[in-house]
C-alpha positions as a LaTeX table, in Angstrom:
\begin{tabular}{lrrr}
\hline
Residue & $x$ (\AA) & $y$ (\AA) & $z$ (\AA) \\
\hline
Met1 & $-0.30$ & 7.48 & 7.95 \\
Thr2 & $-0.02$ & 3.79 & 8.66 \\
Thr3 & $-2.31$ & 1.01 & 7.45 \\
Ala4 & $-3.55$ & 0.58 & 10.99 \\
Asn5 & $-5.01$ & 4.11 & 10.97 \\
Val6 & $-7.46$ & 3.37 & 8.17 \\
Ala7 & $-10.79$ & 1.99 & 9.41 \\
Tyr8 & $-13.01$ & 2.86 & 6.44 \\
Leu9 & $-12.55$ & 3.18 & 2.67 \\
Val10 & $-15.26$ & 5.39 & 1.22 \\
Phe11 & $-15.32$ & 4.86 & $-2.54$ \\
Asp12 & $-17.03$ & 5.49 & $-5.81$ \\
Thr13 & $-16.49$ & 4.15 & $-9.32$ \\
Glu14 & $-17.06$ & 5.41 & $-12.82$ \\
Ser15 & $-17.14$ & 3.00 & $-15.71$ \\
Val16 & $-17.68$ & 2.80 & $-19.46$ \\
Ala17 & $-18.90$ & 0.13 & $-21.90$ \\
Asp18 & $-16.36$ & $-2.20$ & $-23.43$ \\
Ala19 & $-17.32$ & $-1.30$ & $-27.01$ \\
Ser20 & $-15.66$ & $-4.35$ & $-28.54$ \\
Leu21 & $-17.52$ & $-6.67$ & $-26.16$ \\
Val22 & $-20.84$ & $-4.99$ & $-26.94$ \\
Ala23 & $-20.23$ & $-5.36$ & $-30.69$ \\
Arg24 & $-19.17$ & $-9.01$ & $-30.34$ \\
Leu25 & $-22.04$ & $-10.15$ & $-28.15$ \\
Arg26 & $-24.98$ & $-7.89$ & $-29.02$ \\
Tyr27 & $-24.35$ & $-7.73$ & $-32.78$ \\
Ala28 & $-22.55$ & $-10.94$ & $-33.60$ \\
Gly29 & $-22.05$ & $-11.49$ & $-37.30$ \\
Gln30 & $-23.13$ & $-7.98$ & $-38.15$ \\
Pro31 & $-20.82$ & $-5.38$ & $-39.67$ \\
Val32 & $-21.13$ & $-3.04$ & $-36.69$ \\
Ala33 & $-18.08$ & $-1.11$ & $-35.48$ \\
Pro34 & $-17.53$ & $-1.02$ & $-31.68$ \\
Ala35 & $-18.44$ & 2.63 & $-31.26$ \\
Glu36 & $-21.56$ & 2.22 & $-33.29$ \\
Ala37 & $-22.49$ & $-0.86$ & $-31.27$ \\
Val38 & $-22.47$ & 1.15 & $-28.07$ \\
Arg39 & $-24.61$ & 3.89 & $-29.63$ \\
Arg40 & $-27.06$ & 1.32 & $-31.00$ \\
Tyr41 & $-27.35$ & $-0.54$ & $-27.68$ \\
Arg42 & $-27.92$ & 2.70 & $-25.80$ \\
Asp43 & $-30.70$ & 3.65 & $-28.23$ \\
Glu44 & $-32.33$ & 0.23 & $-27.72$ \\
Leu45 & $-32.15$ & 0.55 & $-23.94$ \\
Leu46 & $-33.63$ & 4.07 & $-24.03$ \\
Ala47 & $-36.53$ & 2.92 & $-26.18$ \\
Lys48 & $-37.37$ & 0.06 & $-23.77$ \\
His49 & $-36.43$ & 1.30 & $-20.31$ \\
Asp50 & $-36.28$ & 5.12 & $-20.37$ \\
Thr51 & $-32.53$ & 4.95 & $-19.68$ \\
Asp52 & $-29.55$ & 4.35 & $-21.95$ \\
Phe53 & $-27.26$ & 3.12 & $-19.20$ \\
Ile54 & $-25.53$ & $-0.04$ & $-20.38$ \\
Pro55 & $-25.54$ & $-2.86$ & $-17.74$ \\
Tyr56 & $-22.39$ & $-3.14$ & $-15.64$ \\
Thr57 & $-21.69$ & $-6.60$ & $-17.08$ \\
Tyr58 & $-20.57$ & $-4.89$ & $-20.29$ \\
Gln59 & $-18.53$ & $-2.25$ & $-18.50$ \\
Val60 & $-15.03$ & $-1.73$ & $-17.08$ \\
Pro61 & $-13.96$ & 0.72 & $-14.36$ \\
Ile62 & $-12.09$ & 3.75 & $-15.61$ \\
Ser63 & $-12.07$ & 5.90 & $-12.44$ \\
Val64 & $-12.16$ & 4.84 & $-8.79$ \\
Ala65 & $-11.75$ & 7.40 & $-6.03$ \\
Val66 & $-11.16$ & 6.26 & $-2.45$ \\
Ala67 & $-11.26$ & 8.30 & 0.78 \\
Lys68 & $-9.22$ & 6.81 & 3.61 \\
Val69 & $-11.01$ & 7.41 & 6.88 \\
Ala70 & $-9.83$ & 6.87 & 10.46 \\
Ala71 & $-11.71$ & 5.03 & 13.21 \\
Asp72 & $-12.77$ & 8.41 & 14.64 \\
Phe73 & $-14.29$ & 9.21 & 11.19 \\
Arg74 & $-11.76$ & 11.89 & 10.25 \\
Leu75 & $-10.63$ & 12.07 & 6.62 \\
Leu76 & $-6.99$ & 10.98 & 6.20 \\
Asp77 & $-6.60$ & 11.17 & 2.42 \\
Leu78 & $-8.46$ & 10.91 & $-0.86$ \\
Val79 & $-6.85$ & 9.19 & $-3.89$ \\
Leu80 & $-7.58$ & 8.15 & $-7.43$ \\
Leu81 & $-6.42$ & 4.66 & $-8.22$ \\
Asp82 & $-3.77$ & 4.22 & $-10.94$ \\
Glu83 & $-3.48$ & 7.94 & $-11.48$ \\
Pro84 & $-2.51$ & 9.17 & $-14.09$ \\
Glu85 & $-2.74$ & 6.06 & $-16.32$ \\
Phe86 & $-6.21$ & 4.89 & $-15.18$ \\
Arg87 & $-5.86$ & 1.42 & $-16.62$ \\
Pro88 & $-8.97$ & $-0.73$ & $-15.82$ \\
His89 & $-7.00$ & $-3.85$ & $-14.89$ \\
Val90 & $-4.65$ & $-1.91$ & $-12.64$ \\
Ile91 & $-7.48$ & 0.07 & $-11.06$ \\
Thr92 & $-9.17$ & $-3.24$ & $-10.24$ \\
Glu93 & $-6.07$ & $-4.78$ & $-8.72$ \\
Lys94 & $-5.27$ & $-1.71$ & $-6.66$ \\
Phe95 & $-8.78$ & $-1.58$ & $-5.24$ \\
Trp96 & $-8.80$ & $-5.16$ & $-4.00$ \\
Arg97 & $-5.11$ & $-5.20$ & $-2.98$ \\
Gly98 & $-5.63$ & $-1.93$ & $-1.14$ \\
Trp99 & $-8.49$ & $-3.44$ & 0.86 \\
Glu100 & $-6.09$ & $-6.20$ & 1.95 \\
Ile101 & $-3.08$ & $-3.91$ & 2.55 \\
Tyr102 & $-5.13$ & $-1.66$ & 4.83 \\
Arg103 & $-6.23$ & $-4.77$ & 6.81 \\
Arg104 & $-9.70$ & $-5.07$ & 5.36 \\
Pro105 & $-11.31$ & $-1.83$ & 6.55 \\
Thr106 & $-15.02$ & $-1.34$ & 6.11 \\
Leu107 & $-15.92$ & $-0.41$ & 2.54 \\
Val108 & $-18.42$ & 2.46 & 2.42 \\
Ser109 & $-20.49$ & 3.23 & $-0.71$ \\
Phe110 & $-23.79$ & 4.63 & $-1.80$ \\
Asn111 & $-25.64$ & 1.94 & $-3.75$ \\
Gly112 & $-22.37$ & 0.08 & $-4.12$ \\
Arg113 & $-23.94$ & $-3.31$ & $-3.48$ \\
Ser114 & $-26.06$ & $-2.95$ & $-6.60$ \\
Phe115 & $-23.39$ & $-1.46$ & $-8.90$ \\
Asp116 & $-19.83$ & $-0.63$ & $-7.69$ \\
Ile117 & $-19.04$ & $-3.90$ & $-5.92$ \\
Pro118 & $-20.50$ & $-6.18$ & $-8.66$ \\
Leu119 & $-18.61$ & $-4.12$ & $-11.25$ \\
Leu120 & $-15.29$ & $-4.53$ & $-9.37$ \\
Glu121 & $-15.92$ & $-8.22$ & $-8.66$ \\
Leu122 & $-16.60$ & $-8.86$ & $-12.37$ \\
Ala123 & $-13.52$ & $-6.83$ & $-13.27$ \\
Ala124 & $-11.44$ & $-9.04$ & $-11.00$ \\
Phe125 & $-12.94$ & $-12.06$ & $-12.77$ \\
Arg126 & $-12.16$ & $-10.60$ & $-16.17$ \\
Phe127 & $-8.62$ & $-9.55$ & $-15.38$ \\
Gly128 & $-7.63$ & $-12.59$ & $-13.33$ \\
Val129 & $-7.30$ & $-10.81$ & $-9.97$ \\
Ser130 & $-7.57$ & $-13.23$ & $-7.07$ \\
Val131 & $-9.61$ & $-11.91$ & $-4.06$ \\
Pro132 & $-9.83$ & $-14.87$ & $-1.66$ \\
Gly133 & $-10.29$ & $-12.74$ & 1.42 \\
Trp134 & $-13.36$ & $-10.98$ & $-0.07$ \\
Phe135 & $-15.10$ & $-14.17$ & $-1.17$ \\
Asn136 & $-13.94$ & $-16.35$ & 1.79 \\
Ala137 & $-15.35$ & $-19.36$ & 0.00 \\
Ala138 & $-14.58$ & $-21.73$ & 2.91 \\
Gly139 & $-16.26$ & $-19.57$ & 5.51 \\
Arg140 & $-19.78$ & $-19.70$ & 6.85 \\
Ala141 & $-22.24$ & $-17.65$ & 4.79 \\
Phe142 & $-22.80$ & $-15.05$ & 7.47 \\
Asp143 & $-19.06$ & $-14.56$ & 7.88 \\
Gln144 & $-18.39$ & $-13.82$ & 4.22 \\
Pro145 & $-17.50$ & $-10.15$ & 3.61 \\
Arg146 & $-19.72$ & $-9.87$ & 0.59 \\
Gly147 & $-22.82$ & $-11.01$ & 2.46 \\
Arg148 & $-25.61$ & $-8.54$ & 2.04 \\
Tyr149 & $-26.13$ & $-7.92$ & 5.78 \\
Asn150 & $-22.41$ & $-7.83$ & 6.69 \\
Val151 & $-22.15$ & $-4.11$ & 7.29 \\
Gln152 & $-18.81$ & $-4.50$ & 9.06 \\
Cys153 & $-17.21$ & $-5.33$ & 5.70 \\
His154 & $-19.32$ & $-3.24$ & 3.33 \\
Leu155 & $-21.65$ & $-0.47$ & 4.51 \\
Asp156 & $-23.91$ & 0.52 & 1.61 \\
Ile157 & $-25.47$ & 3.77 & 2.84 \\
Cys158 & $-28.38$ & 3.44 & 0.43 \\
Glu159 & $-29.27$ & 0.05 & 2.00 \\
Leu160 & $-29.02$ & 1.52 & 5.47 \\
Leu161 & $-31.42$ & 4.33 & 4.55 \\
Thr162 & $-33.87$ & 1.95 & 2.85 \\
Asn163 & $-33.75$ & $-0.86$ & 5.39 \\
Phe164 & $-32.03$ & $-3.09$ & 2.88 \\
Gly165 & $-34.20$ & $-2.25$ & $-0.05$ \\
Ser166 & $-37.58$ & $-2.17$ & 1.75 \\
Thr167 & $-38.16$ & 1.22 & 0.16 \\
Arg168 & $-36.74$ & 3.10 & $-2.83$ \\
Phe169 & $-34.40$ & 5.99 & $-2.09$ \\
Ser170 & $-35.75$ & 8.40 & $-4.71$ \\
Gly171 & $-33.19$ & 11.13 & $-5.33$ \\
Gly172 & $-30.15$ & 9.01 & $-4.54$ \\
Leu173 & $-26.85$ & 10.39 & $-3.31$ \\
Asn174 & $-27.68$ & 13.78 & $-4.79$ \\
Leu175 & $-30.69$ & 14.15 & $-2.51$ \\
Ala176 & $-28.88$ & 12.81 & 0.57 \\
Ala177 & $-25.97$ & 15.24 & 0.07 \\
Asn178 & $-28.27$ & 18.18 & $-0.52$ \\
Leu179 & $-30.14$ & 17.49 & 2.70 \\
Leu180 & $-26.81$ & 18.27 & 4.39 \\
Gly181 & $-26.07$ & 21.38 & 2.34 \\
Lys182 & $-23.40$ & 19.64 & 0.24 \\
Pro183 & $-23.16$ & 20.07 & $-3.53$ \\
Gly184 & $-24.48$ & 16.76 & $-4.84$ \\
Lys185 & $-24.55$ & 16.60 & $-8.60$ \\
Met186 & $-23.06$ & 19.66 & $-10.24$ \\
Glu187 & $-22.12$ & 19.90 & $-13.92$ \\
Val188 & $-21.73$ & 16.15 & $-14.41$ \\
His189 & $-24.17$ & 13.27 & $-13.94$ \\
Gly190 & $-23.54$ & 9.56 & $-14.16$ \\
Asp191 & $-25.37$ & 9.16 & $-17.46$ \\
Met192 & $-22.91$ & 11.58 & $-19.10$ \\
Val193 & $-19.78$ & 9.52 & $-18.35$ \\
Gln194 & $-19.82$ & 7.35 & $-21.47$ \\
Asp195 & $-20.08$ & 10.35 & $-23.81$ \\
Met196 & $-17.44$ & 12.27 & $-21.83$ \\
Tyr197 & $-15.04$ & 9.33 & $-22.01$ \\
Glu198 & $-15.49$ & 9.01 & $-25.74$ \\
Ala199 & $-14.76$ & 12.76 & $-26.02$ \\
Gly200 & $-11.50$ & 12.34 & $-24.05$ \\
Arg201 & $-12.77$ & 14.18 & $-20.98$ \\
Leu202 & $-11.28$ & 11.79 & $-18.44$ \\
Ala203 & $-10.01$ & 14.58 & $-16.14$ \\
Glu204 & $-13.59$ & 15.81 & $-15.70$ \\
Ile205 & $-14.78$ & 12.27 & $-14.99$ \\
Asn206 & $-12.14$ & 11.93 & $-12.30$ \\
Asp207 & $-13.23$ & 15.25 & $-10.79$ \\
Tyr208 & $-16.81$ & 13.99 & $-10.73$ \\
Cys209 & $-15.72$ & 10.76 & $-9.08$ \\
Arg210 & $-13.80$ & 12.62 & $-6.39$ \\
Cys211 & $-16.77$ & 14.88 & $-5.68$ \\
Asp212 & $-19.09$ & 11.86 & $-5.40$ \\
Val213 & $-16.76$ & 10.37 & $-2.78$ \\
Leu214 & $-16.84$ & 13.65 & $-0.84$ \\
Asp215 & $-20.62$ & 13.63 & $-0.91$ \\
Thr216 & $-20.61$ & 9.98 & 0.20 \\
Tyr217 & $-18.22$ & 10.79 & 2.99 \\
Phe218 & $-20.34$ & 13.58 & 4.41 \\
Val219 & $-23.49$ & 11.42 & 4.14 \\
Phe220 & $-21.56$ & 8.65 & 5.88 \\
Leu221 & $-20.75$ & 11.01 & 8.77 \\
Arg222 & $-24.42$ & 11.83 & 9.27 \\
Thr223 & $-25.30$ & 8.13 & 9.29 \\
Arg224 & $-22.86$ & 7.69 & 12.14 \\
Val225 & $-24.82$ & 10.36 & 13.98 \\
Leu226 & $-28.01$ & 8.53 & 13.06 \\
Val227 & $-26.85$ & 5.19 & 14.49 \\
Gly228 & $-25.30$ & 6.72 & 17.61 \\
Gln229 & $-21.61$ & 6.30 & 16.83 \\
Leu230 & $-20.89$ & 10.06 & 16.55 \\
Ala231 & $-22.24$ & 13.06 & 18.38 \\
Leu232 & $-23.72$ & 15.83 & 16.26 \\
Asp233 & $-21.28$ & 18.43 & 17.56 \\
Ala234 & $-18.37$ & 16.06 & 16.81 \\
Glu235 & $-19.68$ & 15.53 & 13.28 \\
Gln236 & $-19.82$ & 19.29 & 12.74 \\
Gln237 & $-16.25$ & 19.65 & 14.00 \\
Ile238 & $-15.03$ & 16.94 & 11.60 \\
Ile239 & $-16.84$ & 18.65 & 8.70 \\
Ala240 & $-15.12$ & 21.93 & 9.55 \\
Glu241 & $-11.76$ & 20.18 & 9.65 \\
Thr242 & $-12.46$ & 18.52 & 6.30 \\
Lys243 & $-13.40$ & 21.84 & 4.75 \\
Arg244 & $-10.02$ & 23.24 & 5.87 \\
Trp245 & $-8.33$ & 20.20 & 4.36 \\
Leu246 & $-10.10$ & 20.83 & 1.04 \\
Glu247 & $-9.08$ & 24.49 & 1.11 \\
Glu248 & $-5.47$ & 23.53 & 1.75 \\
Asn249 & $-5.45$ & 21.13 & $-1.20$ \\
Ala250 & $-7.69$ & 22.98 & $-3.65$ \\
Gly251 & $-4.70$ & 24.46 & $-5.42$ \\
Arg252 & $-3.42$ & 21.07 & $-6.53$ \\
Val253 & $-6.73$ & 19.25 & $-7.10$ \\
Arg254 & $-9.32$ & 20.95 & $-9.25$ \\
Ala255 & $-12.17$ & 18.84 & $-7.93$ \\
Tyr256 & $-11.69$ & 20.25 & $-4.45$ \\
Ala257 & $-11.91$ & 23.83 & $-5.72$ \\
Leu258 & $-15.09$ & 22.92 & $-7.61$ \\
Tyr259 & $-16.54$ & 21.30 & $-4.57$ \\
Leu260 & $-15.81$ & 24.31 & $-2.43$ \\
Glu261 & $-17.40$ & 26.65 & $-4.94$ \\
His262 & $-20.71$ & 24.78 & $-4.41$ \\
Trp263 & $-20.21$ & 24.19 & $-0.67$ \\
Gly264 & $-23.14$ & 24.70 & 1.59 \\
Asp265 & $-23.41$ & 24.45 & 5.37 \\
Trp266 & $-26.12$ & 22.35 & 7.01 \\
Ala267 & $-28.81$ & 24.56 & 8.53 \\
Asn268 & $-28.79$ & 23.36 & 12.17 \\
Pro269 & $-32.39$ & 23.67 & 13.47 \\
Trp270 & $-31.20$ & 23.17 & 17.04 \\
Arg271 & $-29.36$ & 26.46 & 16.93 \\
Ser272 & $-31.86$ & 28.63 & 15.07 \\
\hline
\end{tabular}
C-alpha cells in the first residue's frame, strides 16, 4: 500500500480526563486528589446536565483508530495509533502527521466536528504539535481544511445526515449502524471509558474504538450510495469483501472477532 492509494481516513477517538488538570483548575486551593477531582466533577455534571461526561477541554486522547480507505471505498487497513504504548502526545502527532504523509486524504468521522477534531486540535496545542496544513492560516476562509462546510477535507457523517445541524440525529452512530444491520454499541459505551481506563482496561477501550471505526466505515459506505458516488450493488460487494478481511484477521485482533459475533446483514427490500 502506498500513500497515494489512501483517499479517506475514517477515524474515531477515545479520551479521558486529565485528572491533575481537573484538580488544579476546578478545585484550586482545595485538598482534592486528582482522582477524587474527576469523581467530584462528574457528580456535579450529572446533577446539572443529566450526563457526567467531562468536556473535551479537560481531556486527552488515549485511543485513536484509523481505517485507511481507497478512492474506490475499499478498506485497505485499520490501525491503532501508537500501539502498544498509547501515549497521548504521540497519538496526537501520529494523527496529524499521518494526514500529511498520506497527502491529506478526506477525514471521515461521525460527530467528529463537535468532538474528535476539537479534541485533537487542542491536544496539538497542548503538546506543541504544529499542523500548518490543517489550519492554513494564510488561506481564504473557504479554502481552510477545518472549515465547517469543507467536506473534501473532513466529512462528518452526522452533519451530512442532519444538514449541518439543522436537526438532531437522535440515536447517533449506534442507530445509523443498526439501520444497516451492523453491531453498533455492544458491551461498551462512550460514557464507560473513563471508568474503564481507571480500572486499567485499555485493551477493551481499544477494541471499542476499532469497532466504532468499523461502524463508521459501513455508515460511510451507505452515505456514498446516498449521494450517488457508489452503486448499491457495489456497496454490498465491498461489504462482503470487508467481512472476509475481518474473518482473515479475527485471529490476531480480538475486536474483529467481537464485531463478527454481532454481525448482521442489511435486509435488502429490493430483493425480498
